[in-house]
Amino acid sequence: MTNLLAQSEGLLDACGAQGSYICEQVYEWTNNKLLATGADWLLDRPIRILLIVVLAWTASKILQRSVLKFAQTIANSPTDPRLQTLRERGPGKLLMEERELKRAAARAETIGLVLRSLGVAGIWMVALFMILGQLDIDLAPLIAGAGIGGLALGFGAQSIVKDFLSGLFMLIEDQYGVGDIVDVGSASGTVEKVSLRSTTIRDVKGTVWHVPNGVISRVGNSSQLWSRALLDVEVAYDTDLDLARDVIQQVGDSLWEDPEWGGDELMERPEIWGVQDLGASAVALRLVVKTEPSKQWAVERELRMRLKVAFDKAGIEIPFPQQTVWHRNVDSVSHEAKAAKPAEKAESEDKPESEDEPKSEAQQNKKTSKVGSDSESQAES
């Protein structure tokens, strides 16, 4: 009995409370603590670590394959019967639904990539903790330290967390993608790169802007699925509006029938919506046309050039603000003023006194006194 207790204590001392099978067998065969401990570290623990690595690798591959299959299912599933008809007829001009499906497939692929990355990182993190446990490393202090460090990091890196969450929601909602022309408030241009952390935008001048996703409060996308070219064509008030409408419509139809433009750039025939504005010097007629994504500016430039040529041929005036300015030389004005003063003086001297001109009170009193003295002299005589 004593031998059994001693052997049990020796086994517990050599292999621990949860000793491995190899350690226990080696100790029972040799009754040597050093050999049992060596066999545990050289044989049993490496086998367990290898098993954990194999299981983690298998789980990560299964996760990646599942997410990839999910993304392919979304990319290949037609949401409209017309899309299947399009695929059966072969390549051709894509409808808007087909284009939307392609964007959804690209979005699903991007989200799948993010999910695969997060899932694989989580699996290997768990595997790392299990391996540390096999090496008899106490995980409690590590977990506590990681919790405190994570809390401190959370306070110090709130903007980074906000950027990642905003980027994830942008990808899920498909607010924009690579190649789109967007306005995010602080920058506008063509999207060159989208990540969970930031968005890279190149503006029309070639400047590259790196915008953190967390600071993007609004997004204006000018090239998602389709765009619209909009022109307010101004003509003079005395222009025949029916003639102007006919000329504008002819220009739009010619652009639609042009194989270089109508086949690749325009999605619908241009149309005139009517009188848009009665301005100070012109009447504005609105012309609109639905275009391929981000092609509206090229279409607008082509329409303006063709409208100018057509208006010149039809004799339609394109009004513009005019202003008449009268300019007088300062020296000539002062010379004319000096010459006018002597003429006014001479005219005042040559002018006879009018009989009806009112006299002053002193002159009237003098005349009255003279008349009175004459009357008195006549009475004395």
PDB file of C-alpha atoms in Angstrom, residues 18 33 37 49 62 80 109 211 222 244 263 300 333 344:
ATOM      1  CA  GLN A  18      -3.478  16.061 -15.704  1.00  0.00           C
ATOM      2  CA  LYS A  33      10.777  11.202 -13.212  1.00  0.00           C
ATOM      3  CA  THR A  37       9.100  14.551 -18.023  1.00  0.00           C
ATOM      4  CA  ILE A  49       0.678  21.300 -30.676  1.00  0.00           C
ATOM      5  CA  ILE A  62     -13.185  25.236 -44.452  1.00  0.00           C
ATOM      6  CA  ASP A  80     -34.355  38.848 -62.892  1.00  0.00           C
ATOM      7  CA  GLU A 109     -16.402  39.309 -53.112  1.00  0.00           C
ATOM      8  CA  VAL A 211      -9.585  60.152 -46.621  1.00  0.00           C
ATOM      9  CA  SER A 222     -21.895  60.457 -59.813  1.00  0.00           C
ATOM     10  CA  ALA A 244     -35.013  76.313 -81.033  1.00  0.00           C
ATOM     11  CA  GLY A 263     -23.672  52.768 -78.996  1.00  0.00           C
ATOM     12  CA  GLU A 300     -22.177  67.464 -72.278  1.00  0.00           C
ATOM     13  CA  VAL A 333     -14.120 118.329 -69.216  1.00  0.00           C
ATOM     14  CA  GLU A 344     -21.947 133.140 -68.927  1.00  0.00           C
TER      15      GLU A 344
END
